[in-house]
Amino acid sequence: MGFQDKVVVVTGASRGIGRATALEFGRQGAAVVVNFLKDAAAAASTAEEISAAGGRAAVHQADVSDYAAAEGLIKFAVQEFGDLHILVNNAGITRDGLIMLMSEADWDVVQSTNLKSTFNCSKAAVRHMLRKRRGRVINITSIAGQIGNAGQTNYSASKAGQIGFTKALAREVASRGITVNAVAPGYIETEVWASVPEAARRTALTLIPLGRTGQPEEIAKAVAFLASDDAAYITGHVLTVDGGMAMF
Ligand code: NDP
């Protein structure tokens, strides 16, 4: 129960990695705000699973690509649970396509959902954390932001942007006891992975030294570590959790 008395906001926690992360924090005693965009039933199910296990959770709909909505999410957490210790910027989307076929709209929506949301939620959360002189921000980026991925110029750019953001913010707020880190997953078994064509999935598996995809829970454990007291001396770091696909 490493997060007893801690308040956590997880963006995009209705499904996939966000859901697993919310459940992990709930299991370890945190009060968790489960954010979602559209799927209210799935978000409610994440919160119910936390409550059923004896934890505390509240659901809040917000489009985190919108600054006012992101600010509202952070305010909700503080009002509901009286504080905010940890922000996990997890919400993200893909709109894949080769650049010649990629529309401007597909570029823009990926930047606003993946990268601007990280600015939006972090700015609102850090305002609170600065006053408290402590806090943790963890951004879910991707190895696509580190090594690139054909057909994902928009997504790779947004994820590389999150890495630059992580390092810059880490430098800005370190003196106030706030750490800012990123987790870069490889291929993780969520709905996104399930939508990849079978042939492409087989090819992808050959690129993973550990020979398998990751589970959302394996990302959640890495996030929980970076949020824990054990990681107090780690900031501006990108923790790759990818079965060895991208080695630096
Ligand atoms: P999913 O598609 O399973 O879930 C995405 C989540 O984000 C949902 O909860 C969705 O809410 C929410 N969301 C989407 N847009 C918004 C928005 N504008 N405002 C608030 N919430 C929003 O994604 P994954 O679990 O696969 O991915 C989670 C993160 O991990 C993403 O940032 C992704 O880029 C990253 N990642 C994933 C990898 C993978 O292999 N799965 C690999 C590398 C990185 P709703 O259900 O309401 O639509």
Coordinates of C-alpha atoms and ligand atoms in Angstrom, one line a residue:
M1 CA 0.0 0.0 0.0
G2 CA 2.7 2.5 -1.1
F3 CA 0.3 5.3 -2.0
Q4 CA -1.9 5.5 1.1
D5 CA -3.1 9.1 1.5
K6 CA -2.0 10.0 -2.0
V7 CA -4.3 11.5 -4.7
V8 CA -3.7 10.5 -8.3
V9 CA -5.2 11.7 -11.6
V10 CA -4.9 9.3 -14.5
T11 CA -6.0 10.7 -17.8
G12 CA -7.6 8.2 -20.2
A13 CA -8.2 5.6 -17.5
S14 CA -11.3 4.0 -19.0
R15 CA -9.3 1.5 -21.0
G16 CA -5.9 0.0 -21.7
I17 CA -2.8 1.3 -19.9
G18 CA -4.7 4.1 -18.2
R19 CA -7.1 1.7 -16.6
A20 CA -4.3 -0.7 -15.5
T21 CA -2.5 2.3 -14.0
A22 CA -5.6 3.5 -12.1
L23 CA -6.1 0.0 -10.8
E24 CA -2.5 -0.3 -9.6
F25 CA -2.7 3.0 -7.7
G26 CA -6.0 2.0 -6.2
R27 CA -4.7 -1.3 -5.1
Q28 CA -1.8 0.5 -3.4
G29 CA -4.1 2.7 -1.4
A30 CA -4.3 5.9 -3.5
A31 CA -7.5 7.9 -4.1
V32 CA -7.8 7.8 -7.9
V33 CA -9.5 10.2 -10.4
V34 CA -10.4 8.2 -13.4
N35 CA -10.6 10.5 -16.4
F36 CA -12.2 9.6 -19.8
L37 CA -13.4 11.2 -23.0
K38 CA -16.3 9.2 -24.3
D39 CA -16.7 5.9 -22.7
A40 CA -18.5 6.6 -19.4
A41 CA -19.4 3.0 -18.8
A42 CA -15.8 1.8 -19.1
A43 CA -14.6 4.6 -16.8
A44 CA -17.3 3.7 -14.2
S45 CA -16.1 0.1 -14.4
T46 CA -12.5 1.1 -13.6
A47 CA -13.7 3.2 -10.6
E48 CA -16.0 0.4 -9.5
E49 CA -13.2 -2.2 -9.6
I50 CA -11.1 0.1 -7.4
S51 CA -14.0 0.7 -4.9
A52 CA -14.8 -3.0 -4.9
A53 CA -11.2 -3.8 -3.7
G54 CA -11.7 -1.3 -0.9
G55 CA -10.0 1.7 -2.6
R56 CA -11.3 5.3 -3.4
A57 CA -12.0 6.4 -6.9
A58 CA -14.0 9.1 -8.7
V59 CA -14.8 9.5 -12.4
H60 CA -14.4 12.8 -14.3
Q61 CA -15.1 13.3 -18.0
A62 CA -12.8 15.8 -19.6
D63 CA -11.3 16.3 -23.0
V64 CA -7.8 16.9 -21.9
S65 CA -6.8 18.5 -25.2
D66 CA -8.9 21.4 -24.1
Y67 CA -7.1 23.6 -21.5
A68 CA -10.2 24.7 -19.6
A69 CA -11.4 21.1 -19.4
A70 CA -8.0 19.9 -18.2
E71 CA -7.9 22.6 -15.6
G72 CA -11.4 21.4 -14.5
L73 CA -10.1 17.9 -14.1
I74 CA -7.3 19.0 -11.8
K75 CA -9.7 21.2 -9.8
F76 CA -12.1 18.3 -9.5
A77 CA -9.4 16.1 -8.0
V78 CA -8.4 18.7 -5.4
Q79 CA -12.1 19.3 -4.5
E80 CA -13.0 15.7 -4.4
F81 CA -10.0 14.3 -2.4
G82 CA -8.5 17.5 -0.9
D83 CA -5.1 17.3 -2.6
L84 CA -3.1 16.2 -5.7
H85 CA 0.2 14.3 -5.5
I86 CA 0.6 12.5 -8.8
L87 CA -0.5 13.2 -12.4
V88 CA -0.3 10.5 -15.0
N89 CA -0.6 12.0 -18.5
N90 CA -1.7 8.8 -20.3
A91 CA -4.6 9.8 -22.7
G92 CA -3.5 9.3 -26.3
I93 CA -4.7 8.4 -29.8
T94 CA -3.3 7.3 -33.1
R95 CA -4.3 8.5 -36.6
D96 CA -1.9 6.5 -38.7
G97 CA -1.0 7.1 -42.3
L98 CA 1.9 7.7 -44.6
I99 CA 2.6 11.4 -44.8
M100 CA 1.3 11.8 -48.4
L101 CA -2.0 10.4 -47.2
M102 CA -2.1 12.1 -43.8
S103 CA -4.6 14.9 -43.5
E104 CA -4.0 18.1 -41.6
A105 CA -6.8 17.2 -39.3
D106 CA -5.1 13.8 -38.4
W107 CA -1.9 15.7 -37.7
D108 CA -3.6 18.3 -35.5
V109 CA -5.8 16.0 -33.4
V110 CA -2.9 13.8 -32.5
Q111 CA -0.8 16.8 -31.4
S112 CA -3.6 18.2 -29.3
T113 CA -4.7 14.9 -27.7
N114 CA -1.2 13.5 -27.0
L115 CA 1.0 16.6 -26.5
K116 CA -1.1 19.7 -25.8
S117 CA -3.0 17.6 -23.2
T118 CA 0.3 17.0 -21.5
F119 CA 0.9 20.7 -21.2
N120 CA -2.7 21.4 -20.2
C121 CA -2.9 18.9 -17.4
S122 CA 0.7 19.5 -16.2
K123 CA 0.3 23.3 -16.0
A124 CA -2.9 23.0 -13.9
A125 CA -1.4 20.2 -11.7
V126 CA 2.0 21.9 -11.2
R127 CA 0.3 25.1 -10.0
H128 CA -1.0 23.1 -7.1
M129 CA 2.2 21.0 -6.6
L130 CA 4.4 24.1 -6.5
R131 CA 2.4 25.4 -3.6
K132 CA 2.8 22.1 -1.8
R133 CA 6.5 21.8 -2.8
R134 CA 6.1 18.2 -3.9
G135 CA 4.6 16.2 -6.6
R136 CA 5.0 13.7 -9.4
V137 CA 4.2 14.0 -13.1
I138 CA 4.5 10.9 -15.3
N139 CA 4.0 11.2 -19.0
I140 CA 3.2 8.1 -21.1
T141 CA 5.1 8.6 -24.3
S142 CA 6.2 5.8 -26.7
I143 CA 9.2 4.2 -28.2
A144 CA 7.8 5.7 -31.5
G145 CA 8.9 9.1 -30.0
Q146 CA 12.4 7.7 -29.6
I147 CA 13.1 5.7 -32.7
G148 CA 10.2 6.8 -35.0
N149 CA 7.7 4.6 -36.8
A150 CA 6.8 4.7 -40.5
G151 CA 3.2 5.7 -40.9
Q152 CA 3.2 7.5 -37.6
T153 CA 4.8 10.9 -38.3
N154 CA 2.1 12.6 -36.3
Y155 CA 2.2 10.2 -33.4
S156 CA 6.0 9.9 -33.3
A157 CA 6.3 13.7 -33.3
S158 CA 3.7 14.1 -30.5
K159 CA 5.5 11.4 -28.4
A160 CA 9.0 12.9 -29.0
G161 CA 7.4 16.2 -28.0
Q162 CA 6.3 14.7 -24.7
I163 CA 9.9 13.6 -24.0
G164 CA 11.2 17.1 -24.6
F165 CA 8.5 18.5 -22.4
T166 CA 9.3 16.0 -19.6
K167 CA 13.0 17.0 -19.6
A168 CA 12.3 20.8 -19.7
L169 CA 9.6 20.7 -17.0
A170 CA 11.8 18.4 -14.8
R171 CA 14.5 21.1 -14.9
E172 CA 12.0 23.8 -14.1
V173 CA 10.4 22.3 -11.0
A174 CA 13.1 20.1 -9.5
S175 CA 14.0 22.8 -6.9
R176 CA 10.4 22.6 -5.6
G177 CA 10.5 18.9 -4.9
I178 CA 8.5 17.9 -8.0
T179 CA 9.8 15.1 -10.3
V180 CA 8.8 14.7 -13.9
N181 CA 9.5 11.5 -15.8
A182 CA 8.2 9.5 -18.8
V183 CA 7.4 5.9 -19.5
A184 CA 7.9 4.8 -23.1
P185 CA 6.0 1.6 -23.8
G186 CA 6.7 -0.7 -26.8
Y187 CA 3.9 -2.9 -28.1
I188 CA 1.4 -3.3 -25.3
E189 CA -1.8 -5.5 -25.6
T190 CA -4.6 -2.9 -25.6
E191 CA -7.3 -2.2 -28.1
V192 CA -4.8 -0.3 -30.2
W193 CA -2.6 -3.4 -30.6
A194 CA -5.7 -5.6 -31.3
S195 CA -6.6 -3.3 -34.2
V196 CA -3.1 -3.9 -35.9
P197 CA -3.4 -6.4 -38.8
E198 CA -2.3 -10.0 -38.0
A199 CA 0.6 -9.9 -40.5
A200 CA 1.9 -6.6 -39.1
R201 CA 1.6 -8.0 -35.5
R202 CA 3.7 -11.1 -36.5
T203 CA 6.4 -8.9 -38.0
A204 CA 6.4 -6.6 -34.9
L205 CA 7.0 -9.6 -32.6
T206 CA 10.2 -10.5 -34.5
L207 CA 11.6 -7.1 -33.4
I208 CA 11.1 -7.7 -29.7
P209 CA 14.1 -9.4 -28.1
L210 CA 11.9 -10.8 -25.3
G211 CA 9.6 -12.3 -28.0
R212 CA 6.3 -11.1 -26.7
T213 CA 4.1 -8.0 -26.4
G214 CA 3.7 -6.3 -23.0
Q215 CA 0.7 -6.2 -20.8
P216 CA -0.9 -2.9 -19.6
E217 CA -0.1 -4.0 -16.0
E218 CA 3.6 -4.0 -16.8
I219 CA 3.4 -0.3 -17.7
A220 CA 1.4 0.4 -14.6
K221 CA 4.1 -1.1 -12.4
A222 CA 6.7 1.2 -14.1
V223 CA 4.5 4.2 -13.5
A224 CA 4.0 3.3 -9.9
F225 CA 7.7 2.9 -9.4
L226 CA 8.4 6.4 -10.8
A227 CA 5.6 7.8 -8.5
S228 CA 7.0 6.0 -5.4
D229 CA 9.3 7.3 -2.7
D230 CA 11.9 4.8 -4.1
A231 CA 12.2 7.0 -7.2
A232 CA 12.8 10.3 -5.3
Y233 CA 16.1 10.9 -7.0
I234 CA 15.0 10.2 -10.6
T235 CA 13.8 13.1 -12.7
G236 CA 13.8 13.9 -16.4
H237 CA 14.1 10.2 -17.2
V238 CA 12.5 8.2 -19.9
L239 CA 11.9 4.6 -18.7
T240 CA 11.5 2.4 -21.8
V241 CA 9.3 -0.7 -21.1
D242 CA 9.4 -2.5 -24.4
G243 CA 10.8 -6.0 -24.2
G244 CA 14.1 -4.6 -25.4
M245 CA 12.9 -3.3 -28.8
A246 CA 14.6 0.1 -28.5
M247 CA 18.0 0.0 -26.8
F248 CA 20.0 3.2 -26.4
Ligands
NDP1 P1 -6.5 3.1 -25.5 O1 -6.9 3.5 -26.8 O2 -6.7 1.7 -25.0 O3 -7.1 4.1 -24.4 C1 -7.0 5.5 -24.7 C2 -7.6 6.2 -23.5 O4 -7.4 7.6 -23.7 C3 -9.1 6.0 -23.3 O5 -9.3 5.9 -21.9 C4 -9.7 7.2 -23.9 O6 -11.0 7.6 -23.3 C5 -8.7 8.3 -23.5 N1 -8.7 9.5 -24.3 C6 -8.5 9.6 -25.7 N2 -8.6 10.9 -26.1 C7 -8.9 11.6 -24.9 C8 -9.1 13.0 -24.6 N3 -9.0 13.9 -25.6 N4 -9.4 13.3 -23.4 C9 -9.4 12.4 -22.4 N5 -9.2 11.1 -22.6 C10 -9.0 10.7 -23.8 O7 -4.9 3.5 -25.4 P2 -3.7 2.7 -24.8 O8 -4.0 2.2 -23.4 O9 -3.2 1.7 -25.8 O10 -2.6 3.9 -24.7 C11 -2.5 4.7 -23.6 C12 -1.2 5.6 -23.8 O11 -0.1 4.8 -24.0 C13 -1.3 6.5 -25.0 O12 -0.7 7.7 -24.7 C14 -0.5 5.8 -26.0 O13 0.0 6.6 -27.0 C15 0.6 5.1 -25.2 N6 1.2 4.0 -25.8 C16 0.5 2.8 -26.0 C17 1.1 1.7 -26.6 C18 0.4 0.5 -26.9 O14 1.0 -0.4 -27.5 N7 -0.9 0.3 -26.5 C19 2.5 1.8 -27.0 C20 3.2 3.0 -26.6 C21 2.5 4.1 -26.1 P3 -12.4 7.0 -23.9 O15 -12.4 5.5 -23.6 O16 -13.5 7.7 -23.2 O17 -12.4 7.2 -25.4

